Coordinates of C-alpha atoms in Angstrom, one line a residue:
C241 CA 236.3 108.8 116.1
E242 CA 235.6 110.0 119.6
R243 CA 238.1 112.8 119.3
G244 CA 236.9 113.7 115.8
A245 CA 233.4 114.0 117.3
L246 CA 234.7 116.5 119.8
Q247 CA 236.6 118.5 117.2
T248 CA 233.5 118.7 114.9
S249 CA 231.0 119.4 117.7
A250 CA 229.8 122.6 115.9
L251 CA 228.5 120.4 113.1
P252 CA 225.7 118.3 114.5
V253 CA 225.5 115.6 111.8
T254 CA 229.2 115.1 111.5
S255 CA 229.7 114.8 115.2
A256 CA 226.7 112.5 115.6
V257 CA 228.0 110.1 113.0
L258 CA 231.4 110.0 114.6
R259 CA 230.0 109.7 118.1
W260 CA 227.7 106.8 117.2
T261 CA 230.6 105.0 115.4
S262 CA 232.8 105.5 118.4
E263 CA 230.1 104.1 120.8
Q264 CA 229.7 101.0 118.6
L265 CA 233.4 100.4 118.5
R266 CA 233.7 100.7 122.3
K267 CA 231.3 97.9 122.6
G268 CA 233.5 95.7 120.5
E269 CA 233.9 95.4 116.8
P270 CA 230.4 95.2 115.4
P271 CA 229.8 92.8 112.4
S272 CA 229.1 95.9 110.2
W273 CA 232.7 97.1 110.9
K274 CA 234.4 94.0 109.6
G275 CA 234.3 95.2 106.0
V276 CA 235.8 98.6 107.0
A277 CA 238.6 96.8 108.9
K278 CA 239.3 94.6 105.9
A279 CA 239.4 97.6 103.5
W280 CA 242.0 99.2 105.8
E281 CA 244.1 96.1 106.5
K282 CA 246.8 97.3 104.1
R283 CA 246.5 101.0 104.8
R284 CA 248.5 103.0 107.3
F285 CA 247.3 106.2 108.9
V286 CA 249.8 108.6 110.4
A287 CA 247.8 111.8 111.1
W288 CA 245.2 111.5 113.8
T289 CA 242.4 112.8 111.5
E290 CA 243.1 110.6 108.6
A291 CA 241.1 107.5 109.3
W292 CA 237.9 109.1 110.6
S293 CA 237.9 111.9 108.0
L294 CA 238.3 109.3 105.2
Y295 CA 235.4 107.3 106.7
L296 CA 233.2 110.4 106.7
A297 CA 234.2 111.2 103.1
C298 CA 233.3 107.7 102.0
L299 CA 229.9 107.9 103.7
H300 CA 229.3 111.3 102.2
F301 CA 230.2 110.2 98.7
E302 CA 227.6 107.4 98.8
A303 CA 224.9 109.8 99.9
L304 CA 225.9 112.2 97.0
N305 CA 226.1 109.4 94.5
D306 CA 222.8 107.6 95.3
A307 CA 219.5 109.3 96.0
E308 CA 218.3 106.1 97.6
C309 CA 221.1 106.0 100.2
P310 CA 219.7 105.9 103.7
L311 CA 221.9 108.8 104.7
V312 CA 220.5 111.2 102.2
P313 CA 217.6 112.5 104.5
Y314 CA 220.2 113.3 107.2
F315 CA 222.9 115.0 105.2
P316 CA 222.2 118.7 104.6
S317 CA 224.5 118.6 101.5
C318 CA 221.9 116.2 100.0
G319 CA 218.9 118.3 101.0
G320 CA 218.5 116.5 104.4
T321 CA 218.0 118.0 107.8
A322 CA 220.7 118.5 110.4
E323 CA 218.3 118.1 113.3
A324 CA 217.4 114.4 113.1
D325 CA 219.6 111.7 114.6
P326 CA 221.3 109.8 111.8
S327 CA 222.3 106.8 113.8
V328 CA 219.5 104.5 112.7
A329 CA 220.1 105.3 109.0
L330 CA 223.9 104.9 109.5
A331 CA 223.4 101.4 111.1
R332 CA 221.1 100.5 108.1
F333 CA 223.7 101.7 105.6
L334 CA 226.6 99.9 107.2
H335 CA 224.6 96.7 107.3
A336 CA 224.9 96.4 103.5
P337 CA 226.9 99.2 101.9
P338 CA 227.7 99.2 98.2
P339 CA 231.1 97.8 97.0
T340 CA 232.2 101.4 96.2
F341 CA 232.1 102.3 99.9
Y342 CA 234.8 99.6 100.7
E343 CA 236.7 100.3 97.5
N344 CA 237.0 104.0 98.4
L345 CA 238.0 103.2 102.0
R346 CA 240.7 100.9 100.6
A347 CA 242.2 103.1 97.9
K348 CA 241.0 106.7 97.9
N349 CA 242.6 109.8 99.4
R350 CA 240.4 112.5 100.9
R351 CA 241.2 115.8 99.3
T352 CA 239.4 118.8 100.8
Y353 CA 239.3 122.4 99.6
V354 CA 239.6 125.0 102.4
A355 CA 239.2 128.5 101.0
G356 CA 241.1 130.3 103.7
R357 CA 244.0 127.8 103.5
S358 CA 244.2 127.8 99.8
I359 CA 245.5 131.3 99.6
L360 CA 248.4 130.8 102.0
W361 CA 251.1 130.2 99.3
M362 CA 250.4 133.7 97.9
S363 CA 252.1 135.7 100.7
P364 CA 255.5 133.9 100.4
A365 CA 255.2 134.2 96.6
L366 CA 254.7 138.0 96.9
L367 CA 257.7 138.4 99.1
F368 CA 260.0 136.0 97.3
F369 CA 259.1 136.5 93.6
H370 CA 256.8 139.4 93.0
R371 CA 258.9 142.1 94.6
R372 CA 261.7 141.3 92.3
R373 CA 259.3 140.8 89.4
L374 CA 260.5 137.3 88.8
P375 CA 258.1 134.8 87.0
Y376 CA 257.8 131.4 88.6
Y377 CA 256.5 127.9 88.1
L378 CA 253.9 126.9 90.7
V379 CA 253.7 123.2 91.7
E380 CA 251.4 121.6 94.3
V381 CA 252.0 118.2 95.9
N382 CA 248.8 116.1 96.6
A383 CA 246.9 118.7 94.6
G384 CA 243.6 116.8 94.2
A385 CA 241.9 118.8 91.4
G386 CA 244.4 121.6 91.6
L387 CA 242.0 124.2 93.1
D388 CA 244.6 125.6 95.5
L389 CA 246.8 126.4 92.5
A390 CA 244.2 128.8 91.3
A391 CA 243.7 130.7 94.7
D392 CA 244.7 134.0 93.1
V393 CA 242.0 133.5 90.4
V394 CA 239.3 132.2 92.8
M395 CA 239.9 135.0 95.4
P396 CA 241.9 137.8 93.7
Q397 CA 244.2 139.8 95.9
R398 CA 244.8 143.4 95.0
A399 CA 248.6 143.3 95.2
F400 CA 249.0 139.9 93.6
K401 CA 249.8 139.8 89.8
S402 CA 248.8 136.5 88.4
D403 CA 250.9 137.1 85.3
F404 CA 254.0 136.1 87.2
V405 CA 252.8 132.5 87.4
E406 CA 254.3 130.8 84.3
A407 CA 252.6 127.5 84.8
R408 CA 250.4 125.7 87.4
V409 CA 251.2 122.1 87.9
G410 CA 249.3 119.7 90.3
L411 CA 250.8 116.4 91.3
E412 CA 248.4 113.8 92.6
P413 CA 248.5 110.0 92.7
E414 CA 245.1 109.9 90.9
P415 CA 244.3 113.4 89.6
L416 CA 240.7 114.6 90.1
M417 CA 239.1 116.1 87.0
I418 CA 236.4 118.7 87.8
E419 CA 234.5 117.9 84.6
D420 CA 234.0 114.3 85.8
I421 CA 230.9 114.1 87.9
A422 CA 232.2 111.2 90.1
H423 CA 235.4 113.2 90.7
R424 CA 233.4 116.3 91.6
R425 CA 231.3 114.3 94.0
W426 CA 234.5 113.0 95.6
L427 CA 235.7 116.6 96.1
T428 CA 232.4 117.5 97.7
A429 CA 232.6 114.4 99.9
G430 CA 235.8 115.7 101.3
V431 CA 233.8 118.4 103.0
Y432 CA 231.7 117.5 106.0
P433 CA 228.0 116.9 105.0
D434 CA 226.7 119.7 107.2
H435 CA 229.4 122.3 106.5
L436 CA 227.3 124.0 103.8
E437 CA 229.4 127.2 103.7
A438 CA 232.5 125.2 102.8
I439 CA 230.6 123.3 100.1
T440 CA 229.4 126.6 98.6
Q441 CA 233.0 127.9 98.6
L442 CA 234.1 124.6 96.9
D443 CA 231.5 124.9 94.2
A444 CA 232.5 128.6 93.6
A445 CA 236.1 127.6 93.3
I446 CA 235.3 124.7 90.9
D447 CA 233.2 127.0 88.7
K448 CA 236.0 129.6 88.5
V449 CA 238.6 127.0 87.6
A450 CA 236.3 125.5 85.0
A451 CA 235.9 128.9 83.4
A452 CA 239.7 129.4 83.4
N453 CA 240.2 126.0 81.9
K454 CA 237.7 126.7 79.2
E455 CA 239.6 129.9 78.3
D456 CA 243.0 128.2 78.5
A457 CA 243.2 124.4 78.3
S458 CA 246.6 124.4 80.0
F459 CA 245.6 126.7 82.9
I460 CA 246.1 123.9 85.4
Q461 CA 248.2 120.9 84.4
L462 CA 247.6 117.7 86.5
A463 CA 250.0 114.8 86.5
P464 CA 249.9 111.4 88.3
C465 CA 252.6 111.4 91.0
A466 CA 252.8 110.2 94.6
A467 CA 253.9 112.7 97.2
E468 CA 257.1 110.9 98.1
K469 CA 258.1 110.9 94.4
A470 CA 257.3 114.6 93.9
P471 CA 260.9 116.1 94.3
A472 CA 262.3 113.7 91.7
F473 CA 259.3 114.3 89.4
I474 CA 259.8 118.1 89.6
A475 CA 263.5 117.8 89.0
K476 CA 262.9 115.8 85.9
N477 CA 259.8 117.5 84.4
V478 CA 260.3 121.2 85.4
P479 CA 263.5 122.2 83.7
V480 CA 265.6 124.9 85.5
D481 CA 264.9 128.3 83.9
D482 CA 267.5 131.0 84.5
D483 CA 264.8 133.7 83.9
A484 CA 262.2 132.2 86.3
G485 CA 261.8 130.7 89.7
L486 CA 260.1 127.6 91.3
L487 CA 257.5 127.6 94.1
V488 CA 256.5 124.1 95.4
F489 CA 253.9 123.9 98.0
N490 CA 252.0 121.2 100.0
M491 CA 249.0 121.5 102.2
G492 CA 248.0 118.7 104.5
A493 CA 250.4 116.3 102.8
T494 CA 253.5 115.8 104.8
V495 CA 251.4 115.4 108.0
R496 CA 250.6 112.0 106.6
M497 CA 254.3 111.0 106.5
T498 CA 256.3 109.4 109.2
D499 CA 259.4 111.2 110.4
E500 CA 261.6 109.0 108.2
E501 CA 259.5 109.6 105.2
Y502 CA 259.4 113.4 105.8
A503 CA 263.2 113.5 106.2
A504 CA 263.6 111.7 102.8
Y505 CA 261.0 114.1 101.3
A506 CA 262.8 117.2 102.6
K507 CA 266.2 115.9 101.4
G508 CA 264.7 115.4 97.9
M509 CA 263.1 118.8 98.0
A510 CA 266.4 120.4 99.0
S511 CA 268.2 118.7 96.1
T512 CA 265.5 119.9 93.7
L513 CA 265.5 123.5 95.0
G514 CA 269.3 123.6 95.1
K515 CA 269.4 123.6 91.3
W516 CA 267.3 126.8 91.2
G517 CA 269.7 128.8 93.4
D518 CA 268.0 131.8 95.0
R519 CA 265.0 131.3 92.8
G520 CA 263.6 128.2 94.5
L521 CA 261.1 128.1 97.4
W522 CA 259.2 125.4 99.2
V523 CA 256.1 126.3 101.1
E524 CA 254.1 124.1 103.5
V525 CA 250.8 124.5 105.3
E526 CA 250.8 121.6 107.7
S527 CA 250.0 120.6 111.3
V528 CA 252.8 120.9 113.8
R529 CA 255.0 117.8 113.5
G530 CA 255.3 115.9 116.8
E531 CA 252.0 117.1 118.2
M532 CA 249.7 114.0 118.5
Y533 CA 246.4 115.8 118.3
S534 CA 247.5 119.1 116.7
T535 CA 244.9 121.6 115.7
T536 CA 247.6 124.2 114.9
Y537 CA 248.7 124.8 111.3
Q538 CA 252.1 126.2 110.4
L539 CA 253.0 128.2 107.3
R540 CA 256.6 127.0 106.8
V541 CA 258.9 128.3 104.1
H542 CA 262.2 126.7 103.0
R543 CA 264.9 127.8 100.7
V544 CA 268.5 126.6 100.0
V545 CA 271.3 128.9 101.1
D546 CA 275.0 128.0 100.8
G547 CA 274.0 124.4 99.9
Q548 CA 271.8 123.9 103.0
L549 CA 268.0 123.9 103.4
R550 CA 267.0 126.8 105.6
S551 CA 263.6 126.9 107.1
L552 CA 261.3 129.4 108.9
V553 CA 257.8 129.1 110.4
M554 CA 256.3 132.2 108.8
A555 CA 253.0 132.0 110.5
T556 CA 251.1 129.9 113.1
L557 CA 247.3 129.4 113.0
D558 CA 245.6 127.8 116.0
V559 CA 242.2 126.6 114.6
E560 CA 240.8 125.7 118.0
A561 CA 241.7 128.9 119.7
G562 CA 241.0 131.0 116.6
K563 CA 244.4 132.8 116.9
H564 CA 247.2 133.4 114.5
Q565 CA 250.8 134.7 114.8
F566 CA 253.2 135.9 112.2
S567 CA 257.0 135.9 112.3
D568 CA 258.8 139.2 112.1
A569 CA 261.7 137.4 110.4
S570 CA 259.7 136.5 107.2
D571 CA 260.7 139.6 105.2
A572 CA 264.4 139.1 105.8
F573 CA 264.2 135.3 105.3
L574 CA 262.5 135.8 101.9
A575 CA 264.7 138.7 100.8
V576 CA 266.4 138.4 97.4
A577 CA 269.8 138.4 99.1
P578 CA 270.5 135.3 101.2
P579 CA 269.2 135.6 104.7
P580 CA 271.6 135.9 107.6
K581 CA 272.8 132.6 109.0
A582 CA 271.0 131.5 112.2

């Protein structure tokens, strides 16, 4: 929580909640934390942001879901003020939280929509599929409500032709349906309660996807599937099409895997892509693997060449420093002809 408070220092409410929680835990486990510890006793967190960001999401959800929640006056997303100290209200809430708070801590997965991140699959798609006018199936792993799948509709790009997308498929252990008010609140809860710009962007994305769904009921197809089972699910349920390609992407998903789990996932993805020949592409937007407290995202692209999975870091985005860097090798790696061997 302490490191999370530092990272979110620009958001006074979020950082104050995490800072107070960290201070309480430093004094020893308070009675109010025993329920949290019990809810998490069978969970395992790999990424350094997982536990505290889920904790925040569960707090935020309760404020969104109950107008009488003590946190409401302190969360700007609920009409509260960002200037008051939320610690007294937080202590009051944690003294007797509703059962849903612990249930969400135990079983839910935070899914957050980040507008600037959602579009990052589009650049590889342009280079790999669009320039050879090849239609493709688009699949996201840990898709939540599937909002990232519609990035080209939510934020249209001049050079991007949405007609090339044959189908949009979102895989998620428990898919979130935007027409369900509880699911929509959970999506909002995934955004920090005083990050109002991000909540506005989320609402706009939901509205555009809802309009597209109304026009075409199959615009986004969501299916229950855990991340580790995604390669096998895709191989079984997305038949190889000689006249189309396959783009699979994940954002903030594999960072939650151990090295062994990621190796198995990559092996499965290589097997699935291999069946598509030079028409299969796997795109990742993930934190740097091996960096304990990474604030750097990598746009990684993978394709199978000569039976082997080949990979390239197409771009690096340092969130903390506000810098980004692009690889000059991207164009050649994503060329129609197999890229030269490293």
